[in-house]
CSV table of C-alpha atoms and ligand atoms in Angstrom, one decimal:
chain,number,residue,atom,x,y,z
M,32,MET,CA,114.2,106.7,106.7
M,33,LEU,CA,112.5,103.7,107.4
M,34,GLU,CA,112.4,102.5,110.0
M,35,GLY,CA,114.3,98.6,110.3
M,36,MET,CA,113.6,96.0,112.6
M,37,MET,CA,115.9,93.4,115.1
M,38,LEU,CA,114.5,89.9,113.9
M,39,THR,CA,116.6,87.8,115.9
M,40,LEU,CA,115.7,83.8,116.6
M,41,ASP,CA,116.9,82.2,119.9
M,42,ARG,CA,116.8,77.9,118.9
M,43,VAL,CA,114.3,77.5,116.4
M,44,THR,CA,113.0,74.4,115.7
M,45,LYS,CA,110.3,73.1,113.1
M,46,THR,CA,108.6,70.3,112.7
M,47,TYR,CA,106.0,68.6,110.7
M,48,ARG,CA,103.9,65.9,111.1
M,49,ALA,CA,104.7,63.9,108.1
M,50,GLY,CA,103.0,60.9,106.7
M,51,ALA,CA,98.8,60.8,105.9
M,52,PHE,CA,98.5,59.0,109.7
M,53,GLY,CA,100.3,61.3,112.3
M,54,GLY,CA,102.9,59.1,112.2
M,55,GLY,CA,106.2,60.8,111.7
M,56,SER,CA,107.4,64.2,112.2
M,57,VAL,CA,110.0,66.0,110.2
M,58,THR,CA,112.7,68.2,111.9
M,59,ALA,CA,113.1,71.1,109.1
M,60,VAL,CA,114.8,73.8,111.3
M,61,ASP,CA,116.4,72.4,114.2
M,62,ARG,CA,118.3,74.8,117.0
M,63,VAL,CA,118.1,77.7,114.4
M,64,SER,CA,119.9,81.4,116.0
M,65,PHE,CA,121.1,84.1,114.3
M,66,ASP,CA,119.8,87.7,114.3
M,67,ALA,CA,119.2,90.4,111.8
M,68,ALA,CA,120.0,94.2,112.4
M,69,PRO,CA,118.0,97.3,111.1
M,70,GLY,CA,119.9,98.3,108.1
M,71,GLU,CA,121.3,94.9,107.4
M,72,VAL,CA,121.2,92.3,104.8
M,73,VAL,CA,121.3,88.6,106.1
M,74,SER,CA,122.1,85.6,104.0
M,75,LEU,CA,120.8,82.4,104.6
M,76,ILE,CA,122.2,80.1,102.4
M,77,GLY,CA,121.7,76.3,101.8
M,78,GLU,CA,121.0,73.1,99.5
M,79,SER,CA,117.8,72.0,99.1
M,80,GLY,CA,115.3,71.0,101.5
M,81,SER,CA,117.5,71.9,104.4
M,82,GLY,CA,114.8,74.7,105.9
M,83,LYS,CA,115.6,78.1,104.9
M,84,SER,CA,112.1,78.8,102.9
M,85,THR,CA,111.0,76.7,106.4
M,86,ILE,CA,112.9,80.1,108.2
M,87,GLY,CA,110.9,82.7,106.0
M,88,ARG,CA,108.5,81.3,106.4
M,89,MET,CA,108.1,81.3,110.4
M,90,VAL,CA,109.0,85.3,110.1
M,91,LEU,CA,106.8,85.9,107.9
M,92,GLY,CA,104.3,84.1,110.3
M,93,LEU,CA,102.7,81.8,107.6
M,94,THR,CA,104.0,78.9,109.8
M,95,GLY,CA,104.2,78.4,113.5
M,96,VAL,CA,107.8,77.8,115.4
M,97,SER,CA,107.8,74.7,116.9
M,98,GLY,CA,110.7,75.6,119.5
M,99,GLY,CA,112.4,78.3,120.4
M,100,SER,CA,112.0,82.2,120.0
M,101,LEU,CA,111.8,84.0,116.9
M,102,THR,CA,110.7,88.2,117.9
M,103,LEU,CA,110.8,90.9,115.8
M,104,ASP,CA,112.2,94.2,117.8
M,105,GLY,CA,111.5,91.6,120.9
M,106,THR,CA,107.8,90.6,120.1
M,107,PRO,CA,106.8,87.5,118.9
M,108,VAL,CA,105.5,87.6,114.8
M,109,ARG,CA,102.1,88.0,115.6
M,110,PRO,CA,100.4,88.1,111.7
M,111,GLY,CA,97.4,91.1,111.0
M,112,LYS,CA,97.2,93.7,108.9
M,113,ASP,CA,99.8,96.1,111.1
M,114,PHE,CA,101.7,93.0,111.1
M,115,TYR,CA,102.3,93.0,107.3
M,116,ARG,CA,102.5,96.4,107.1
M,117,ARG,CA,105.8,96.4,108.8
M,118,VAL,CA,107.0,93.1,107.5
M,119,GLN,CA,106.8,91.3,103.8
M,120,GLY,CA,108.2,88.8,101.5
M,121,VAL,CA,108.6,88.5,98.1
M,122,PHE,CA,109.1,84.6,96.5
M,123,GLN,CA,110.9,83.0,93.9
M,124,ASP,CA,108.0,82.5,91.0
M,125,PRO,CA,106.6,86.0,90.4
M,126,PHE,CA,103.7,84.4,88.7
M,127,SER,CA,102.8,82.7,91.5
M,128,CYS,CA,101.4,86.2,93.0
M,129,TYR,CA,99.4,87.5,90.4
M,130,ASN,CA,95.9,86.6,88.7
M,131,PRO,CA,96.2,85.7,84.6
M,132,VAL,CA,92.7,87.0,84.3
M,133,PHE,CA,93.9,90.9,86.2
M,134,LYS,CA,95.8,93.3,85.1
M,135,ALA,CA,99.2,93.6,87.5
M,136,ASP,CA,98.7,96.4,88.5
M,137,ARG,CA,95.8,95.2,90.6
M,138,VAL,CA,98.2,94.4,93.9
M,139,PHE,CA,98.5,97.7,94.3
M,140,ALA,CA,94.6,98.4,94.6
M,141,MET,CA,94.7,95.5,97.3
M,142,ILE,CA,97.4,97.2,99.4
M,143,ARG,CA,95.4,100.8,99.3
M,144,ARG,CA,92.1,98.9,99.9
M,145,ALA,CA,93.4,97.2,103.0
M,146,TYR,CA,95.8,100.0,104.4
M,147,HIS,CA,95.4,103.5,102.4
M,148,PRO,CA,91.4,103.9,102.0
M,149,GLY,CA,91.6,107.2,103.1
M,150,VAL,CA,93.9,108.2,100.2
M,151,PRO,CA,92.7,110.7,98.0
M,152,ASP,CA,92.6,108.8,94.0
M,153,ARG,CA,95.3,111.6,92.6
M,154,GLU,CA,97.5,111.2,95.8
M,155,TRP,CA,97.0,107.1,95.5
M,156,GLU,CA,98.0,107.2,92.1
M,157,GLN,CA,100.9,109.2,92.3
M,158,ARG,CA,102.7,107.1,95.2
M,159,VAL,CA,102.1,104.2,93.0
M,160,GLU,CA,103.7,105.6,90.2
M,161,LYS,CA,106.6,106.6,92.5
M,162,ALA,CA,106.9,103.2,93.7
M,163,VAL,CA,106.8,101.8,90.4
M,164,ARG,CA,110.0,104.3,89.7
M,165,ASP,CA,112.1,103.4,92.2
M,166,VAL,CA,112.4,99.9,91.5
M,167,ARG,CA,113.4,101.2,88.5
M,168,LEU,CA,110.8,100.5,85.6
M,169,ASP,CA,108.7,103.0,84.2
M,170,PRO,CA,105.0,104.1,85.4
M,171,GLY,CA,103.9,104.2,81.3
M,172,GLN,CA,105.4,100.9,80.2
M,173,VAL,CA,104.4,98.1,83.5
M,174,LEU,CA,100.6,99.9,84.8
M,175,GLY,CA,97.7,98.6,83.1
M,176,ARG,CA,99.2,95.6,81.9
M,177,TYR,CA,98.3,92.1,82.4
M,178,PRO,CA,100.8,90.0,84.2
M,179,HIS,CA,101.5,87.3,80.8
M,180,GLN,CA,102.6,90.8,79.5
M,181,LEU,CA,105.0,91.9,81.6
M,182,SER,CA,108.2,89.6,82.1
M,183,GLY,CA,109.1,87.4,85.3
M,184,GLY,CA,111.7,90.1,86.3
M,185,GLN,CA,109.5,93.6,85.4
M,186,LEU,CA,106.5,91.2,88.2
M,187,GLN,CA,109.1,90.7,90.1
M,188,ARG,CA,110.1,94.6,90.6
M,189,LEU,CA,106.4,95.1,90.4
M,190,LEU,CA,106.4,92.8,94.2
M,191,ILE,CA,109.2,95.0,95.7
M,192,ALA,CA,107.3,98.2,95.0
M,193,ARG,CA,104.0,96.8,96.3
M,194,ALA,CA,106.2,96.3,99.7
M,195,LEU,CA,107.4,99.3,99.6
M,196,LEU,CA,103.7,101.0,99.5
M,197,LEU,CA,103.9,99.9,103.1
M,198,ASP,CA,105.3,101.1,106.1
M,199,LEU,CA,107.9,98.3,105.6
M,200,SER,CA,110.2,97.3,108.3
M,201,PHE,CA,111.4,94.2,107.4
M,202,LEU,CA,111.7,92.2,103.8
M,203,VAL,CA,111.8,88.2,103.6
M,204,ALA,CA,113.4,87.7,100.3
M,205,ASP,CA,113.0,83.7,99.1
M,206,GLU,CA,115.0,83.3,96.0
M,207,ILE,CA,113.9,85.9,94.0
M,208,THR,CA,116.8,86.4,91.4
M,209,SER,CA,116.6,82.5,90.9
M,210,MET,CA,113.5,82.9,87.9
M,211,LEU,CA,115.5,85.7,86.3
M,212,ASP,CA,117.6,87.0,83.7
M,213,ALA,CA,122.0,88.0,85.0
M,214,SER,CA,120.8,91.3,83.6
M,215,THR,CA,117.2,91.0,85.4
M,216,ARG,CA,119.3,89.5,89.3
M,217,ILE,CA,121.7,92.6,89.3
M,218,ASP,CA,118.8,94.8,89.2
M,219,VAL,CA,116.5,93.6,91.7
M,220,LEU,CA,119.8,93.0,93.6
M,221,ASN,CA,120.9,97.2,93.2
M,222,LEU,CA,117.1,97.5,94.7
M,223,LEU,CA,117.9,95.4,97.6
M,224,ALA,CA,120.6,97.4,98.3
M,225,GLY,CA,118.5,100.9,98.0
M,226,LEU,CA,116.3,99.3,100.4
M,227,LYS,CA,119.8,98.4,103.1
M,228,GLU,CA,120.7,102.0,102.6
M,229,ARG,CA,117.3,103.1,103.7
M,230,GLY,CA,117.6,101.3,106.5
M,231,LEU,CA,115.5,98.0,106.1
M,232,GLY,CA,116.2,94.6,107.6
M,233,VAL,CA,116.2,91.9,104.9
M,234,LEU,CA,116.2,87.9,105.1
M,235,TYR,CA,117.9,86.9,101.5
M,236,ILE,CA,117.4,83.4,101.3
M,237,THR,CA,119.5,81.8,98.5
M,238,HIS,CA,120.7,77.8,97.4
M,239,ASP,CA,123.7,79.5,96.1
M,240,LEU,CA,126.7,81.7,96.1
M,241,SER,CA,124.7,84.3,94.4
M,242,LEU,CA,125.9,88.0,94.2
M,243,GLY,CA,123.3,88.7,96.4
M,244,THR,CA,125.8,86.8,99.2
M,245,TYR,CA,128.0,89.3,98.6
M,246,LEU,CA,125.2,92.6,99.7
M,247,ALA,CA,125.2,90.7,103.0
M,248,GLU,CA,127.2,91.4,105.4
M,249,ARG,CA,126.0,88.4,107.8
M,250,THR,CA,125.4,85.4,106.5
M,251,VAL,CA,123.9,81.8,107.9
M,252,VAL,CA,124.6,79.0,106.2
M,253,LEU,CA,122.6,75.9,106.3
M,254,ARG,CA,122.4,72.4,106.2
M,255,ARG,CA,119.3,69.7,107.0
M,256,GLY,CA,117.7,72.6,109.3
M,257,ARG,CA,121.1,73.2,111.3
M,258,VAL,CA,123.7,76.2,111.1
M,259,VAL,CA,126.7,74.2,110.4
M,260,GLU,CA,128.6,77.8,110.5
M,261,ARG,CA,127.6,82.0,110.1
M,262,GLY,CA,128.6,85.8,110.8
M,263,ASN,CA,130.8,87.7,108.9
M,264,THR,CA,130.5,87.2,105.1
M,265,GLN,CA,133.7,87.9,104.4
M,266,LYS,CA,135.1,85.9,107.4
M,267,VAL,CA,132.7,82.9,106.4
M,268,PHE,CA,134.0,82.3,102.7
M,269,GLY,CA,137.3,83.8,103.1
M,270,ASN,CA,138.1,81.9,105.4
M,271,PRO,CA,135.9,78.7,105.4
M,272,LEU,CA,135.7,76.7,108.6
M,273,HIS,CA,132.8,73.6,107.9
M,274,PRO,CA,133.7,70.9,104.7
M,275,TYR,CA,129.5,72.3,103.8
M,276,THR,CA,130.9,76.0,103.6
M,277,ARG,CA,134.0,74.5,101.1
M,278,THR,CA,131.4,72.9,99.8
M,279,LEU,CA,128.8,75.5,98.2
M,280,LEU,CA,132.8,77.7,97.8
M,281,ALA,CA,133.9,75.0,95.0
M,282,ALA,CA,130.3,75.0,93.3
M,283,VAL,CA,131.1,78.5,93.0
M,284,PRO,CA,132.2,79.0,89.0
M,285,ARG,CA,134.4,82.1,88.2
M,286,LEU,CA,134.6,84.3,85.2
M,287,ASN,CA,138.6,84.9,84.2
M,288,THR,CA,140.2,83.8,87.9
M,289,PRO,CA,142.4,81.0,88.1
M,290,TRP,CA,140.4,79.3,90.6
M,291,ASP,CA,141.4,76.7,93.1
M,292,PRO,CA,139.1,74.7,95.0
M,293,PRO,CA,139.7,75.2,98.4
M,294,GLU,CA,141.4,72.4,100.5
M,295,PRO,CA,139.5,69.8,102.4
M,296,VAL,CA,138.6,70.1,105.8
M,297,GLU,CA,141.0,68.0,107.8
M,298,SER,CA,140.2,68.7,111.3
M,299,CYS,CA,137.2,69.9,113.1
M,300,ALA,CA,137.2,74.2,113.7
M,301,TYR,CA,134.8,73.1,116.3
M,302,HIS,CA,137.0,71.1,118.3
M,303,ARG,CA,140.0,72.8,117.9
M,304,GLY,CA,138.9,75.0,119.8
M,305,ALA,CA,138.4,72.4,121.9
M,306,ALA,CA,137.2,73.4,126.2
M,307,ASP,CA,134.9,75.8,124.2
M,308,PRO,CA,131.4,74.2,124.6
M,309,GLY,CA,130.1,76.4,121.9
M,310,ASP,CA,127.0,78.6,122.5
M,311,SER,CA,123.0,77.0,123.3
M,312,ALA,CA,123.0,76.3,119.4
M,313,GLY,CA,126.3,74.1,119.6
M,314,LEU,CA,128.5,76.7,118.0
M,315,HIS,CA,132.0,77.6,118.8
M,316,GLU,CA,132.6,80.7,118.2
M,317,ALA,CA,136.0,80.7,115.7
M,318,GLU,CA,137.0,84.5,115.8
M,319,ASP,CA,134.7,87.6,116.4
M,320,ASP,CA,131.4,87.4,114.7
M,321,HIS,CA,132.3,83.5,112.9
M,322,PHE,CA,130.5,80.6,114.5
M,323,VAL,CA,131.2,77.2,113.2
M,324,ALA,CA,129.4,73.9,114.0
M,325,CYS,CA,130.7,70.2,114.6
M,326,ALA,CA,132.0,68.9,111.6
M,327,GLY,CA,132.3,65.4,113.2
M,328,LEU,CA,135.9,64.8,111.5
M,329,PRO,CA,137.8,61.7,112.4
M,330,ASP,CA,139.9,63.8,114.5
M,331,CYS,CA,137.5,65.6,116.9
M,332,GLY,CA,135.8,61.4,117.3
M,333,ARG,CA,132.5,62.7,117.5
M,334,THR,CA,129.0,62.9,115.6
M,335,PRO,CA,127.7,66.8,114.6
M,336,ALA,CA,125.9,67.3,117.6
H,1351,ADP,P1,114.4,75.0,101.5
H,1351,ADP,O1,114.0,76.5,101.6
H,1351,ADP,O2,116.4,74.6,101.9
H,1351,ADP,O3,114.4,74.2,100.1
H,1351,ADP,P2,111.8,73.9,102.8
H,1351,ADP,O4,111.5,74.7,104.1
H,1351,ADP,O5,111.5,74.4,101.9
H,1351,ADP,O6,113.5,74.2,102.6
H,1351,ADP,O7,112.1,72.0,103.7
H,1351,ADP,C1,113.0,71.9,104.4
H,1351,ADP,C2,112.5,70.1,104.9
H,1351,ADP,O8,111.1,70.9,105.5
H,1351,ADP,C3,112.1,69.8,103.3
H,1351,ADP,O9,112.3,67.9,104.1
H,1351,ADP,C4,110.8,69.7,103.1
H,1351,ADP,O10,110.7,68.3,102.7
H,1351,ADP,C5,109.9,69.9,104.6
H,1351,ADP,N1,108.6,70.7,104.7
H,1351,ADP,C6,108.9,71.5,103.9
H,1351,ADP,N2,107.6,72.4,104.0
H,1351,ADP,C7,106.5,71.5,104.8
H,1351,ADP,C8,105.2,70.6,105.0
H,1351,ADP,N3,104.1,72.0,104.9
H,1351,ADP,N4,104.4,69.3,105.6
H,1351,ADP,C9,105.7,68.9,105.6
H,1351,ADP,N5,107.2,68.6,105.3
H,1351,ADP,C10,107.2,70.1,104.6
H,1352,MG,MG1,112.8,77.1,99.4
């Protein structure tokens, strides 16, 4: 059993400087709050440019937080060797993580050098082979190969295997299935489900409502840097309250099932619960573990906060 970590974002904001002469700035993430408990997959969904990768990069300590607080087990992210032993990211494009000149399993050697220098050769080989089998690859078929001799799915899974050689507690998976074909996609998702069972926390980032969304017990819907709706996945997608969430749902093609797009939202769920001023991040708790932002619809007469 791995030891999971609790991720907590409290009104996290990220502003990037924009323009060559330092004049303007872009607020890529605006007062975002949510958490992810150990053993929980939380999916972060929103269209391109909504700030998802920025959140992933802040969790990984690859970029700083401009405002609010982001903690893992109550401690602010402190990038360094000890941190990356427990917190790792896997990204959309697996090819970019490999140097084409070197064999793909060099990524394992790098982990060994940094984290397990004392492990004897034979034991290390056994650990690598086990990690490779854990991601449902055949060590004989993938070890010793060059990146161009492996598929995107194999490279992606090797990166997950590499993370498994650490004392991993939290994984950020940013659009990891986007480049994979349908069957490999299911393998990778099964793998994530396995990690979750082992007690890891996973932040699963995606731009569409893919299968991965259903792995997640909780979902955060992001739009233009803000959370528009979040909570229990079944509640968010079974009873979407924000017009944007409904738009995402309406974009999902369904096979073999008659599909009625959700009714347009006519009244603002936020202001229907009007007396409630919302939580500190400006969200209203519409039902237990289901929060929604103001939609700025005509009936509420307000512009979204
Ligand atoms: P997503 O992953 O949802 O597509 P990103 O987090 O990549 O969104 O980007 C959110 C916003 O922040 C976009 O407007 C993007 O242009 C901007 N942005 C991202 N990275 C940088 C950066 N390093 N410098 C300036 N702006 C950035
Ligand atoms: Mg992105």
